Amino acid sequence: MEDVPLANKLLLLANVARLHSSIMAYSGAGQEVGKSCVVVSINGKRIMFDCGMHMGYDDHRRYPDFSLISTSGDFDSALDCVIITHFHLDHVGALPYFTEVCGYNGPVYMTYPTKALAPLMLEDYRKVMVDRRGEEEQFTADHISACIKKVIAVDLKQTVQVDKDLQIRAYYAGHVLGAAMFYAKVGDSAMVYTGDYNMTPDRHLGAAQIDRLQLDLLITEFINVAAGGKVLIPTFALGRARLVLTILLIQELCILLDDYWERMNLKVPIYFSAGLTIQANMYYKMLIGWTSQKVKETYTTHNAFDFKNVCNFDRSMIDAPGPCVLFATPGMISGGFSLEVFKHWAPSEMNLVTLPGYCVAGTIGHKLMSGKPTKINLDKDKQIDVRCQIHQLSFSPHTDAKGIMDLVKFLSPKHVILVHGEKPKMASLKERIQSELGIQCYVPANCDTVCVPSTVFVKAHASEMFFQSCLSPNFRFLNESSEDTSDSILERTNGKSRFQVTDERVAEGILVMEKSKKARVVHQEELLLMLGEKQHEVQVAYCCPVHVDNLDEARRDHISADDVLGLSNKCSWLQQLFTELTTDFPGWNIQNLGEHLQVESFHVSLCWKDDCPYRIIDSPRKKLAAVFFCCTWSVADGKLAWQIISTMEKCRLTVQNLNQNTD
Amino acid sequence: MKFTCLNKGNGFHLPPCYVLHVSGFRILLDCPLDLSALTVFSPVPADFCPSLLDESSNCSFHESLNMESKSAKRHKIEKPLDAKDLIYAEPWYKTLKNLHIWDPSFIDIVLISSTMGMLGLPFLTRSKGFSAKIYATEATARIGQLMMEDLVSMHMEFRHFYGSEESDSPQWMKWEELELLPSFLREMAIGQDGSELGGWMPLYSSVDVKDCLQKVQKLKYAEAACHNGALVIKALSSGLDIGSCNWTVESPEGNISCLSSSIFVSACAMEFDYRALQGADLILYLDFSSEDVIEDVEHHDNYSSPTTNNLSTLSDEDNWKELNECLLRNDESIEESKKLAFICSCVVDSVKAGGSVLIPLSRLGIVLQLLEQIPISLESSAVKVPIYVISSVAAELLAFTNIIPEWLSKLRQEKLFSGEPLYSHIELMKGKKLYVFPAIHSPNLIANWQEPCIIFAPHWSLRLGPIVHLLRRWCGDRNSLLVLEDGLDADMALLPFKPIAMKVLHCSFLSGIRMTKAQPLLKILQPKIVMVITIQLSSSLCNAILSLSLSLSLSLPPHTTHHHPYTTTHHTPQPFNSVY
């Protein structure tokens, strides 16, 4: 039973805000790296995480379908910001297209290293597309620089206020230099988008680091690629082969090699071909603060990116005898120097060519990766034999299922969304997250929309009286039975008496939320005063029949109502009931007040009304054999009341007194 | 909330120091050292060469010298100061007078706003019962550590000369000795009423520095640090120097912004992030630098007056834009770069005349710019002389500045994004135009030595470090040049090197918010209350605040003394409280 009259005054303000996550345009099939682009609406704010390009396509399918965000093309009003997690093309490749061709002008955030390195990747890609394939440019070099100018660089852990309500923060992800996980918060709703991350410290990058945050949603990438860098070393440490490493940004590997050469005292030369690699090295030196602690600490004595064993390569060295390691660009052997070297070195099986994790369709790199060709057509009439070993390389560690489980467990978000992985593996991981961690997990397909509820916290002011009541002790004394095998000290000292005192403080109060007022938690007794209302009490009434022996006969003798009244007086049924109850309820203070009996708020008196509204009559026969007692009580004493009533219904009164009196 | 000023500070090298009581937490803001007080000591005597003398011989030497100077002092008390009047002893270091009367165990939080505000920290962290959490930005902590290590290593020279430490209180601190000091020196040492004597401490060790740094929690700019679940503390860039910051404290009682000396458009450090201070309940206006540039106010009135007149007529949005433009106008940075250009031209002139140039290592931002611009000036006037940087931490400091793009100004960050090194000194070192040596007696330096040359060396107090020896070498050469930053009493600083024939260039750099920008700034920030301390309150700031109809809370004026030009450096207000 509720305090109904008061309920009208309590207006709950908690409007449950929705946090929509629409996952659009990612590819999760097969071994290929898809493109990442996730749009999240969180408490009315729309954020695009990553703006990647699919390397496997060369038509419009390489870009995310931006029309899903806004059909009118007004992206500035459709999105509040764009966040890029790291510089790989599958995460940033479509950004110049989006800002310069589609016309998005809002803020774009990325970390300092990403802002520095992303244009190198984009420019390299653009060159490959244009130079090699003569294809119409989707974006120009000017587009790239204009796009990057708009980017706002952020530092790790820096809290960035995008606007009044939206707050974002980057955390170290350890995938590549500058890779970050992003936290976004709007009102009380918060989420993390991980991008690619790495949970185990690498030689030159640290493991992902994040605070224990309160999250409604965690969107995590899931790619399972084994790191190849470690496999490589034994392969070419033999010192016979000439090796071409054709990778876009190879600083990670350079460090590995430089260090290995140093330790093993290898004399095989390592060469850089001019270009991107050297250019990128400049950035790496300045951004050494973003590497692992170990690399960072040595920056004064020796900047790890000042390679000791790496020197510049000259064209005349191509046919020089003896083993060497060469880093050459462009990475996909789409032309330029790497193609020139490849032509010379491909025919010998002693040589090894390593390729980056992905290559644009149509490049030689792509041809080498798809199948094991023995001959490659350079153009219509030129063909070369390929006998060298081919090695595909991915050296930026991605996290595995264990890493994801660890992160999910650590953050304990309310919901998890897995993106960017192979379907069956994602499904099994989803199962694990749901069963082991009890967290709702989703694996949406491309362009699916997932909705998860978000949190709204209400700040409530607590009253003084409420605090007082919380502080008062709540002692409970427990007399434990002897069978109980608790090993309290009390029990050991005096074996028989098992006496326990507990003091579990219980805070009881009332949360009051009114429109345009701050929520408050008050003590029960303050409520009426606060609301300016009178106290209403809920009374419960029941008209209880009590069987009286010989009542039928007595009724026949005294027909009139007056007589019945007289009868009762004489019989003093109330008195009889009083006696009954005092014996049945010895612990209670039952008072006989003449007209009625009272125990606590329970109140009982004889009822003569034939149509008492509180009476439930099953059969007229019963009616004749019983007198009725009207019982009322307040809700709080309900339990006692029903005990008394059940006693009353069982007991039997008599009219014997009457007979004696008439006699 | 309660606010206690321990020291109003003095310029860039001595930031103010104060204690805040917020929501039951006692917060100490900054813990500097008064290094200009070092000038009461004599530098290591001229004919001492640390590598040649052994302990026993220099002890007797020191004794005789001491005797001599003592007898001299007795007769010369009220005559003009002489180098012999200085204290010949291993220097102690002056912490803030009012800090040592605080029980370090009462402090809950220490906030460090700049490297200068950190130099006294090891004294605090090594004291018994100290358990406070220290917050500083990553860059400040790193540079501050290097500064402290350099101080310790420079101090070693005194140790070698005077022998190991004598007792708890050295000879010079005895009253009879202090009585003998000329009145001016005595006042520097012990203050007007003798109360400052307790502030002197023997220098901390490198172990103390290491321990101190371990207690520092290093933050990024705008990283929210949650203290005990009750306060949210953030460091926001102030533009003063690399890593320096303004602190904001969000507490259940309200949001407090501690506005330290800030520079809107900075050539090196990340710009003053004033927008993040918006909406604070209380701003502690702690930029005391406006005193120093007060004469410039009239100079710049023509900038501000049309702006202020226009303000009322503009719409809110335009108004806002106008205010921001007013703050970010680059007149200040143009002026600063003119100063640097002037220094460069003086340097070139001296070198051309065959003299050498000595520049004390003081403000990192200024030094980095000079290191970049002097070679350009030299080249353009076709002069070829080497530049030496001599300091035990120089190599590390210079390497560090090239790997911290996140802490630098927008202009510098552009260099990162275009793939150029942040500072040119690495290229200069490769090109053999710039040399870095850990000490003056480094074998490589001796092998490389070439005069005339340009030298950057510590310490700006001219009492310790390589600069002492170099100054002695060149002070008689009228073609040589010493670049001195204002804020140090030049007469006093140069006393041991007199007579001086070499040229001394005094320069002052912007080290805070100009009065003309205070009003538009406060107008943008719109705090409920602004709190300033009367000692620094010039009427224009007061008017600026009142004209914005912001609440103004004035601290009680401190104990005032007559303003002797020399005492300004050492004048510290009495502790005073202001409660609201």
CSV table of N, CA, C and O in Angstrom, one decimal, chain A residues 112 115-116 119 153 155-159 161 167 169 282-283 285-290 296 299-300 303 306, chain B residues 142 220-224 270 395-396 399-400 402-406 413 415-422 430:
chain,number,residue,atom,x,y,z
A,112,TYR,N,49.5,14.6,-31.5
A,112,TYR,CA,50.6,15.3,-32.2
A,112,TYR,C,51.3,14.4,-33.2
A,112,TYR,O,51.5,14.8,-34.4
A,115,LYS,N,49.1,13.8,-36.3
A,115,LYS,CA,49.0,15.0,-37.1
A,115,LYS,C,50.3,15.1,-37.9
A,115,LYS,O,50.3,15.6,-39.1
A,116,ALA,N,51.4,14.8,-37.3
A,116,ALA,CA,52.7,14.9,-38.1
A,116,ALA,C,52.9,13.8,-39.1
A,116,ALA,O,53.4,14.1,-40.2
A,119,PRO,N,50.0,13.1,-42.8
A,119,PRO,CA,50.1,13.7,-44.2
A,119,PRO,C,51.2,12.9,-45.0
A,119,PRO,O,51.0,12.8,-46.2
A,153,ALA,N,45.7,19.4,-32.8
A,153,ALA,CA,46.5,18.3,-32.2
A,153,ALA,C,46.3,18.3,-30.7
A,153,ALA,O,46.1,19.3,-30.0
A,155,ASP,N,47.3,16.3,-26.8
A,155,ASP,CA,48.3,15.5,-26.0
A,155,ASP,C,47.5,14.4,-25.3
A,155,ASP,O,46.3,14.5,-25.1
A,156,LEU,N,48.2,13.4,-24.8
A,156,LEU,CA,47.6,12.4,-24.1
A,156,LEU,C,47.1,13.0,-22.8
A,156,LEU,O,47.7,13.8,-22.2
A,157,LYS,N,45.9,12.5,-22.3
A,157,LYS,CA,45.3,12.8,-21.1
A,157,LYS,C,44.8,14.3,-21.0
A,157,LYS,O,44.2,14.7,-20.0
A,158,GLN,N,45.1,15.0,-22.0
A,158,GLN,CA,44.6,16.4,-22.0
A,158,GLN,C,43.1,16.4,-22.2
A,158,GLN,O,42.6,15.7,-23.1
A,159,THR,N,42.4,17.1,-21.3
A,159,THR,CA,41.0,17.1,-21.4
A,159,THR,C,40.6,18.2,-22.4
A,159,THR,O,40.9,19.4,-22.1
A,161,GLN,N,37.8,20.4,-24.3
A,161,GLN,CA,36.4,20.8,-24.3
A,161,GLN,C,36.0,21.2,-25.7
A,161,GLN,O,36.4,22.2,-26.2
A,167,GLN,N,33.2,16.6,-24.1
A,167,GLN,CA,34.6,16.6,-23.6
A,167,GLN,C,35.3,15.3,-24.2
A,167,GLN,O,34.7,14.3,-24.1
A,169,ARG,N,39.2,13.0,-24.5
A,169,ARG,CA,40.5,12.9,-23.9
A,169,ARG,C,41.2,11.7,-24.6
A,169,ARG,O,40.5,10.7,-24.9
A,282,MET,N,62.9,12.1,-39.0
A,282,MET,CA,62.9,13.4,-38.4
A,282,MET,C,61.8,13.6,-37.4
A,282,MET,O,62.0,14.1,-36.3
A,283,TYR,N,60.6,13.2,-37.8
A,283,TYR,CA,59.5,13.3,-36.9
A,283,TYR,C,59.6,12.3,-35.7
A,283,TYR,O,59.3,12.7,-34.6
A,285,LYS,N,62.2,11.4,-34.3
A,285,LYS,CA,63.2,11.9,-33.3
A,285,LYS,C,62.6,12.9,-32.4
A,285,LYS,O,62.8,12.9,-31.2
A,286,MET,N,61.7,13.8,-33.0
A,286,MET,CA,61.1,14.8,-32.1
A,286,MET,C,60.0,14.2,-31.3
A,286,MET,O,59.6,14.8,-30.2
A,287,LEU,N,59.5,13.1,-31.7
A,287,LEU,CA,58.3,12.5,-31.0
A,287,LEU,C,58.7,11.4,-30.1
A,287,LEU,O,57.9,10.5,-29.7
A,288,ILE,N,60.0,11.4,-29.7
A,288,ILE,CA,60.5,10.2,-28.9
A,288,ILE,C,59.8,10.1,-27.6
A,288,ILE,O,59.7,9.0,-27.0
A,289,GLY,N,59.2,11.2,-27.1
A,289,GLY,CA,58.5,11.2,-25.9
A,289,GLY,C,57.2,10.3,-26.0
A,289,GLY,O,56.7,10.0,-24.9
A,290,TRP,N,56.8,9.9,-27.1
A,290,TRP,CA,55.7,9.1,-27.3
A,290,TRP,C,56.0,7.6,-27.4
A,290,TRP,O,55.2,6.8,-27.6
A,296,LYS,N,62.7,6.3,-24.4
A,296,LYS,CA,62.6,7.7,-24.1
A,296,LYS,C,63.7,8.1,-23.2
A,296,LYS,O,64.3,9.2,-23.3
A,299,TYR,N,67.2,9.5,-24.4
A,299,TYR,CA,67.2,10.5,-25.5
A,299,TYR,C,68.5,11.4,-25.5
A,299,TYR,O,68.9,11.8,-26.6
A,300,THR,N,69.1,11.6,-24.4
A,300,THR,CA,70.2,12.6,-24.4
A,300,THR,C,71.5,11.9,-24.9
A,300,THR,O,72.2,12.4,-25.7
A,303,ASN,N,69.7,9.2,-29.1
A,303,ASN,CA,68.3,9.2,-29.6
A,303,ASN,C,68.1,7.9,-30.4
A,303,ASN,O,68.9,7.7,-31.4
A,306,ASP,N,68.4,7.9,-34.0
A,306,ASP,CA,69.7,8.2,-34.7
A,306,ASP,C,70.4,6.9,-34.9
A,306,ASP,O,71.1,6.4,-34.1
B,142,ARG,N,60.7,18.2,-15.2
B,142,ARG,CA,62.0,17.8,-15.9
B,142,ARG,C,63.0,18.9,-15.9
B,142,ARG,O,64.1,18.7,-15.5
B,220,LYS,N,50.1,16.5,-17.7
B,220,LYS,CA,50.1,17.2,-18.9
B,220,LYS,C,49.3,18.4,-18.8
B,220,LYS,O,48.5,18.6,-17.8
B,221,TYR,N,49.4,19.3,-19.7
B,221,TYR,CA,48.4,20.5,-19.7
B,221,TYR,C,47.0,20.0,-19.8
B,221,TYR,O,46.7,19.0,-20.6
B,222,ALA,N,46.1,20.6,-19.0
B,222,ALA,CA,44.7,20.3,-19.1
B,222,ALA,C,44.3,18.8,-18.7
B,222,ALA,O,43.3,18.3,-19.0
B,223,GLU,N,45.3,18.1,-18.1
B,223,GLU,CA,45.0,16.8,-17.5
B,223,GLU,C,44.2,17.0,-16.2
B,223,GLU,O,44.7,17.8,-15.4
B,224,ALA,N,43.1,16.3,-16.0
B,224,ALA,CA,42.4,16.5,-14.8
B,224,ALA,C,42.9,15.5,-13.8
B,224,ALA,O,42.7,14.3,-14.0
B,270,MET,N,54.0,27.2,-24.9
B,270,MET,CA,52.6,27.1,-25.4
B,270,MET,C,51.9,28.4,-24.8
B,270,MET,O,52.1,28.8,-23.7
B,395,ALA,N,73.6,19.7,-22.2
B,395,ALA,CA,73.4,18.8,-23.2
B,395,ALA,C,72.0,18.2,-23.1
B,395,ALA,O,71.3,18.1,-24.1
B,396,GLU,N,71.7,17.8,-21.9
B,396,GLU,CA,70.4,17.2,-21.7
B,396,GLU,C,69.2,18.2,-21.9
B,396,GLU,O,68.2,17.9,-22.4
B,399,ALA,N,68.8,18.8,-25.6
B,399,ALA,CA,68.2,17.6,-26.2
B,399,ALA,C,66.7,17.5,-25.8
B,399,ALA,O,65.8,17.2,-26.6
B,400,PHE,N,66.4,17.8,-24.6
B,400,PHE,CA,65.0,17.8,-24.1
B,400,PHE,C,64.1,18.7,-24.8
B,400,PHE,O,63.0,18.4,-25.2
B,402,ASN,N,64.2,19.6,-27.7
B,402,ASN,CA,63.8,19.2,-29.1
B,402,ASN,C,62.9,18.0,-29.2
B,402,ASN,O,62.5,17.6,-30.3
B,403,ILE,N,62.5,17.5,-28.0
B,403,ILE,CA,61.5,16.4,-28.1
B,403,ILE,C,60.2,16.7,-27.4
B,403,ILE,O,59.5,15.8,-27.0
B,404,ILE,N,59.9,18.0,-27.2
B,404,ILE,CA,58.7,18.3,-26.4
B,404,ILE,C,57.7,19.2,-27.2
B,404,ILE,O,57.3,20.2,-26.7
B,405,PRO,N,57.4,18.8,-28.4
B,405,PRO,CA,56.5,19.7,-29.2
B,405,PRO,C,55.2,20.0,-28.5
B,405,PRO,O,54.7,21.1,-28.7
B,406,GLU,N,54.7,19.1,-27.7
B,406,GLU,CA,53.4,19.3,-27.1
B,406,GLU,C,53.4,20.5,-26.1
B,406,GLU,O,52.4,21.0,-25.7
B,413,GLN,N,55.3,24.4,-33.0
B,413,GLN,CA,54.7,23.1,-33.4
B,413,GLN,C,54.6,23.0,-34.9
B,413,GLN,O,54.7,21.9,-35.5
B,415,LYS,N,56.8,23.7,-36.9
B,415,LYS,CA,58.1,23.1,-37.3
B,415,LYS,C,58.0,21.5,-37.2
B,415,LYS,O,58.5,20.9,-38.1
B,416,LEU,N,57.3,21.0,-36.2
B,416,LEU,CA,57.2,19.6,-36.1
B,416,LEU,C,56.4,19.1,-37.3
B,416,LEU,O,56.8,18.2,-38.0
B,417,PHE,N,55.3,19.8,-37.6
B,417,PHE,CA,54.4,19.3,-38.7
B,417,PHE,C,55.0,19.5,-40.1
B,417,PHE,O,54.6,18.8,-41.0
B,418,SER,N,56.0,20.4,-40.2
B,418,SER,CA,56.7,20.5,-41.5
B,418,SER,C,58.0,19.7,-41.5
B,418,SER,O,58.8,19.8,-42.4
B,419,GLY,N,58.2,18.9,-40.4
B,419,GLY,CA,59.3,18.0,-40.4
B,419,GLY,C,60.7,18.7,-40.1
B,419,GLY,O,61.7,18.0,-40.3
B,420,GLU,N,60.7,19.9,-39.6
B,420,GLU,CA,61.9,20.5,-39.2
B,420,GLU,C,62.2,20.3,-37.8
B,420,GLU,O,61.2,20.2,-37.0
B,421,PRO,N,63.4,20.3,-37.3
B,421,PRO,CA,63.7,20.2,-35.9
B,421,PRO,C,63.0,21.4,-35.2
B,421,PRO,O,63.0,22.5,-35.7
B,422,LEU,N,62.6,21.2,-33.9
B,422,LEU,CA,61.9,22.3,-33.2
B,422,LEU,C,62.9,23.4,-32.9
B,422,LEU,O,62.5,24.6,-33.1
B,430,LYS,N,76.0,20.1,-35.0
B,430,LYS,CA,76.6,19.3,-36.1
B,430,LYS,C,77.5,20.1,-37.0
B,430,LYS,O,78.5,19.7,-37.5
